[in-house]
Structure formats: C-alpha cells, structure tokens
Short mmCIF file of C-alpha atoms in Angstrom, two decimals:
data_model
loop_
_atom_site.label_atom_id
_atom_site.label_comp_id
_atom_site.label_asym_id
_atom_site.label_seq_id
_atom_site.Cartn_x
_atom_site.Cartn_y
_atom_site.Cartn_z
CA UNK A 31 31.90 61.47 -13.61
CA UNK A 32 33.92 60.43 -16.67
CA UNK A 33 35.77 62.63 -19.11
CA UNK A 34 33.91 63.33 -22.38
CA UNK A 35 31.29 60.61 -21.82
CA UNK A 36 27.55 61.27 -21.72
CA UNK A 37 25.80 59.64 -18.76
CA UNK A 38 22.22 58.47 -19.26
CA UNK A 39 20.04 55.45 -18.50
CA UNK A 40 21.07 51.93 -19.48
CA UNK A 41 18.75 50.73 -22.25
CA UNK A 42 17.71 47.56 -24.03
CA UNK A 43 19.65 48.89 -27.03
CA UNK A 44 22.79 49.03 -24.87
CA UNK A 45 22.22 45.42 -23.84
CA UNK A 46 21.63 44.35 -27.44
CA UNK A 47 24.85 46.06 -28.49
CA UNK A 48 26.73 44.33 -25.68
CA UNK A 49 25.42 40.94 -26.80
CA UNK A 50 26.36 41.71 -30.41
CA UNK A 51 29.90 42.75 -29.52
CA UNK A 52 30.63 39.79 -27.25
CA UNK A 53 29.12 37.25 -29.65
CA UNK A 54 31.22 38.81 -32.41
CA UNK A 55 34.33 38.46 -30.25
CA UNK A 56 33.64 34.80 -29.56
CA UNK A 57 32.78 34.02 -33.19
CA UNK A 58 36.15 35.12 -34.51
CA UNK A 59 37.96 32.21 -36.20
CA UNK A 60 40.78 32.52 -33.66
CA UNK A 61 38.26 32.16 -30.83
CA UNK A 62 36.43 29.19 -32.32
CA UNK A 63 39.75 27.45 -32.97
CA UNK A 64 41.03 28.16 -29.46
CA UNK A 65 41.40 25.84 -26.49
CA UNK A 66 38.17 26.32 -24.54
CA UNK A 67 39.49 24.04 -21.80
CA UNK A 68 42.04 26.68 -20.77
CA UNK A 69 41.36 28.83 -17.68
CA UNK A 70 39.44 32.01 -18.47
CA UNK A 71 41.76 34.76 -17.28
CA UNK A 72 42.02 34.91 -13.50
CA UNK A 73 38.80 33.00 -12.82
CA UNK A 74 38.85 29.38 -11.70
CA UNK A 75 36.66 28.11 -14.52
CA UNK A 76 37.61 27.03 -18.03
CA UNK A 77 36.66 29.21 -20.99
CA UNK A 78 33.84 26.77 -21.80
CA UNK A 79 32.46 26.92 -18.26
CA UNK A 80 32.77 30.71 -18.17
CA UNK A 81 30.81 31.07 -21.41
CA UNK A 82 28.13 28.73 -20.05
CA UNK A 83 27.99 30.81 -16.88
CA UNK A 84 27.60 33.97 -18.98
CA UNK A 85 24.73 32.40 -20.95
CA UNK A 86 23.14 31.29 -17.69
CA UNK A 87 23.39 34.81 -16.24
CA UNK A 88 21.68 36.33 -19.27
CA UNK A 89 18.93 33.71 -19.21
CA UNK A 90 18.42 34.06 -15.47
CA UNK A 91 18.32 37.85 -15.45
CA UNK A 92 15.72 37.80 -18.19
CA UNK A 93 13.70 35.07 -16.47
CA UNK A 94 13.68 36.99 -13.18
CA UNK A 95 11.77 39.81 -14.92
CA UNK A 96 8.94 37.39 -15.74
CA UNK A 97 7.01 36.70 -12.49
CA UNK A 98 4.98 39.80 -11.57
CA UNK A 99 1.72 38.39 -10.12
CA UNK A 100 3.02 38.31 -7.45
CA UNK A 101 6.59 39.50 -8.11
CA UNK A 102 9.31 37.05 -7.18
CA UNK A 103 10.80 37.52 -3.70
CA UNK A 104 13.55 34.98 -4.36
CA UNK A 105 15.16 33.35 -7.37
CA UNK A 106 12.70 31.66 -9.73
CA UNK A 107 13.01 27.99 -8.69
CA UNK A 108 14.65 26.48 -11.74
CA UNK A 109 16.82 23.42 -11.11
CA UNK A 110 20.42 24.61 -10.70
CA UNK A 111 23.20 22.06 -11.16
CA UNK A 112 26.95 21.87 -10.68
CA UNK A 113 29.01 19.46 -12.75
CA UNK A 114 31.65 19.14 -10.04
CA UNK A 115 33.13 20.89 -7.01
CA UNK A 116 33.96 24.51 -7.71
CA UNK A 117 32.06 24.49 -11.00
CA UNK A 118 29.42 27.15 -11.78
CA UNK A 119 25.84 26.36 -10.72
CA UNK A 120 23.78 26.74 -13.90
CA UNK A 121 20.38 26.13 -15.41
CA UNK A 122 21.87 26.51 -18.90
CA UNK A 123 24.48 24.16 -20.36
CA UNK A 124 25.64 23.76 -23.96
CA UNK A 125 26.01 20.43 -25.74
CA UNK A 126 29.69 19.60 -25.86
CA UNK A 127 29.15 17.88 -29.22
CA UNK A 128 28.12 21.23 -30.73
CA UNK A 129 31.59 22.63 -30.10
CA UNK A 130 32.49 26.29 -29.57
CA UNK A 131 30.15 27.48 -32.34
CA UNK A 132 27.22 25.83 -30.58
CA UNK A 133 28.33 27.30 -27.26
CA UNK A 134 28.44 30.80 -28.73
CA UNK A 135 24.97 30.24 -30.18
CA UNK A 136 23.73 29.44 -26.66
CA UNK A 137 25.22 32.73 -25.39
CA UNK A 138 23.61 34.61 -28.28
CA UNK A 139 20.22 33.01 -27.70
CA UNK A 140 20.21 33.72 -23.97
CA UNK A 141 21.33 37.28 -24.66
CA UNK A 142 18.45 37.77 -27.10
CA UNK A 143 15.99 36.50 -24.48
CA UNK A 144 17.33 38.97 -21.92
CA UNK A 145 17.13 41.85 -24.39
CA UNK A 146 13.52 40.97 -25.24
CA UNK A 147 12.51 40.84 -21.57
CA UNK A 148 14.15 44.19 -20.83
CA UNK A 149 12.60 45.78 -23.91
CA UNK A 150 9.06 44.62 -23.10
CA UNK A 151 9.07 44.90 -19.29
CA UNK A 152 6.61 47.30 -17.70
CA UNK A 153 8.09 50.20 -15.71
CA UNK A 154 6.82 48.51 -12.56
CA UNK A 155 8.49 45.16 -13.36
CA UNK A 156 10.99 43.93 -10.79
CA UNK A 157 13.63 41.18 -10.93
CA UNK A 158 14.95 39.63 -7.72
CA UNK A 159 18.71 39.75 -7.12
CA UNK A 160 20.72 39.37 -3.93
CA UNK A 161 22.50 42.66 -4.73
CA UNK A 162 19.18 44.52 -4.92
CA UNK A 163 15.88 43.69 -6.61
CA UNK A 164 16.15 45.47 -9.97
CA UNK A 165 13.95 47.23 -12.46
CA UNK A 166 14.42 46.59 -16.18
CA UNK A 167 17.22 49.15 -16.43
CA UNK A 168 19.09 47.55 -13.55
CA UNK A 169 18.62 44.12 -15.12
CA UNK A 170 20.09 45.38 -18.40
CA UNK A 171 23.05 46.90 -16.55
CA UNK A 172 23.65 43.62 -14.71
CA UNK A 173 23.65 41.73 -18.00
CA UNK A 174 26.17 44.16 -19.44
CA UNK A 175 28.53 43.72 -16.49
CA UNK A 176 28.41 39.95 -17.02
CA UNK A 177 28.93 40.33 -20.77
CA UNK A 178 31.83 42.74 -20.58
CA UNK A 179 33.83 41.32 -17.69
CA UNK A 180 33.42 37.70 -18.77
CA UNK A 181 34.40 38.74 -22.30
CA UNK A 182 37.58 40.06 -20.67
CA UNK A 183 38.08 36.71 -18.92
CA UNK A 184 37.47 34.79 -22.14
CA UNK A 185 39.70 37.08 -24.19
CA UNK A 186 42.55 36.46 -21.79
CA UNK A 187 41.98 32.71 -21.87
CA UNK A 188 41.67 32.50 -25.65
CA UNK A 189 44.36 35.04 -26.52
CA UNK A 190 42.02 37.67 -28.00
CA UNK A 191 41.94 41.46 -27.98
CA UNK A 192 38.90 42.95 -26.22
CA UNK A 193 37.80 46.34 -24.99
CA UNK A 194 34.25 47.26 -24.01
CA UNK A 195 32.71 50.53 -25.30
CA UNK A 196 33.35 53.49 -23.02
CA UNK A 197 29.91 55.10 -23.14
CA UNK A 198 28.03 51.93 -22.22
CA UNK A 199 30.56 51.17 -19.46
CA UNK A 200 30.02 54.66 -18.03
CA UNK A 201 26.24 54.20 -17.96
CA UNK A 202 26.59 50.78 -16.32
CA UNK A 203 28.94 52.14 -13.66
CA UNK A 204 26.61 55.06 -12.96
CA UNK A 205 23.67 52.64 -12.55
CA UNK A 206 25.27 49.82 -10.55
CA UNK A 207 28.42 51.22 -8.91
CA UNK A 208 27.51 54.71 -7.64
CA UNK A 209 30.55 54.61 -5.34
CA UNK A 210 32.93 54.51 -8.31
CA UNK A 211 33.49 58.22 -8.79
CA UNK A 212 36.82 58.05 -10.56
CA UNK A 213 37.43 59.93 -13.78
CA UNK A 214 39.19 58.85 -16.92
CA UNK A 215 38.62 55.51 -18.64
CA UNK A 216 35.20 53.91 -17.94
CA UNK A 217 36.36 50.48 -19.14
CA UNK A 218 39.36 50.48 -16.81
CA UNK A 219 37.06 51.67 -14.03
CA UNK A 220 34.60 48.83 -14.65
CA UNK A 221 37.43 46.30 -14.55
CA UNK A 222 38.61 47.82 -11.26
CA UNK A 223 35.06 47.85 -9.84
CA UNK A 224 34.74 44.12 -10.54
CA UNK A 225 38.12 43.13 -9.12
CA UNK A 226 39.82 42.64 -12.50
CA UNK A 227 42.11 45.62 -12.79
CA UNK A 228 43.99 48.40 -11.09
CA UNK A 229 43.65 52.17 -11.08
CA UNK A 230 46.27 54.72 -10.02
CA UNK A 231 46.18 55.22 -6.27
CA UNK A 232 43.55 52.51 -5.70
CA UNK A 233 44.22 48.99 -4.47
CA UNK A 234 42.81 46.11 -6.48
CA UNK A 235 39.43 45.04 -5.11
CA UNK A 236 39.28 41.57 -3.55
CA UNK A 237 35.56 41.82 -2.79
CA UNK A 238 32.90 43.73 -4.67
CA UNK A 239 29.18 43.97 -5.33
CA UNK A 240 26.87 46.24 -7.25
CA UNK A 241 23.66 47.95 -6.18
CA UNK A 242 20.92 46.94 -8.62
CA UNK A 243 18.02 48.40 -6.65
CA UNK A 244 15.95 51.01 -8.56
CA UNK A 245 17.05 54.63 -8.35
CA UNK A 246 14.79 57.46 -7.27
#
C-alpha cells in the first residue's frame, strides 16, 4: 500500500505516541505564546475551540468503549453544549483562566483516558460511532485521525511545524480508509483523505468519512 512502510494493527501504543507527539507540539513555548483566538488552519473554529474539540473527541471515543452491558447503540447521553452558532458541540471545555497551558493539559488528560480505555478493552468491546460502531483498534485509529489532522490545523493557526509519523499514518489509513490505495507518503495521503491536502492526479476531497466498523 505504501512504500517502505510496514502495515499492521493500530495499537494503544500508537495512540499513546500520538498523544505524546501532539501534546509536545502544543507545549512548545512558541505554541503557548501564540494567539489561540486565531482560526485553526482552514477550519471555522479558533485554535482554542479546535483544541477543545480535540480533547472532547478523545474523551468521547474513550467513553464510548465503556457501556457493554448492554453495548451502546447510540452516543452515551452526556450533555453536549455549543457556546454559540457554528461552535463545536462538546462535553469537554477548558477553563479560559488556565490559559493555553491548562488547555493543553485538558487535551493530555483526555488523551490518557482514551489510551487507557483502548488498552484495557476486551476484544468484544464496541464503541458506537455514526461512521461504524468500532472495536478498540478502530477507536484508537479514530483518535489518531483527530490528533493528527487537528494538530495540522493548530500548527497552521499557531505558525508551527508539524508532520505526523508515517508508519502510524499508514496503519490508520489501512484501518479506517480502505479506499485510499495510493502509494508514497502516508501523511500526505491522510491529509488528502480528510480533505486537508492534495495528491497528484486526485482532486481535493470536499466530503469524506472513514469506516470504523471492525474488520474480518
């Protein structure tokens, strides 16, 4: 599928590494001193709102792995709120008074919760998602998509350099985007698959979704 990249299952260790890398990106002095009110790349939200959305995704994906008796057939009914039209609908928000460092801590904490749920989930565990009810591997892959592409959004908004690791990107693409059979650079392919980049001979995607249902 990809040149010189080993394809295997997405693991809790992959997710933990993704959390570590993105938290490290956002903890750089240049990031913490940046303007978090600026738009995050091409998305409509500010950098602050995008980071809150990322934390909320990680929390929610982990939480969805919890109910198993019976398994959830819809989203776990937390209270979701929007702080204005067009704003992300979240369970998780960070205290503004805590500043960017506090916001990054919220992302790190939610990421750790997701990693723990993936690591301890039974093989039979299932997590509801509108793109396909997932097993633990699918949940980990979903979390990595959110981490990597929103890190790209935040890097653009905050003026940072960011590139996700090729091998993890290749495993995530193999798990969630089986239609993406392009060779070459897995990171560029993941950006294209999520409507954030271009590939030679392929139009930029204006709509996209993954398939998180279990394989096999």
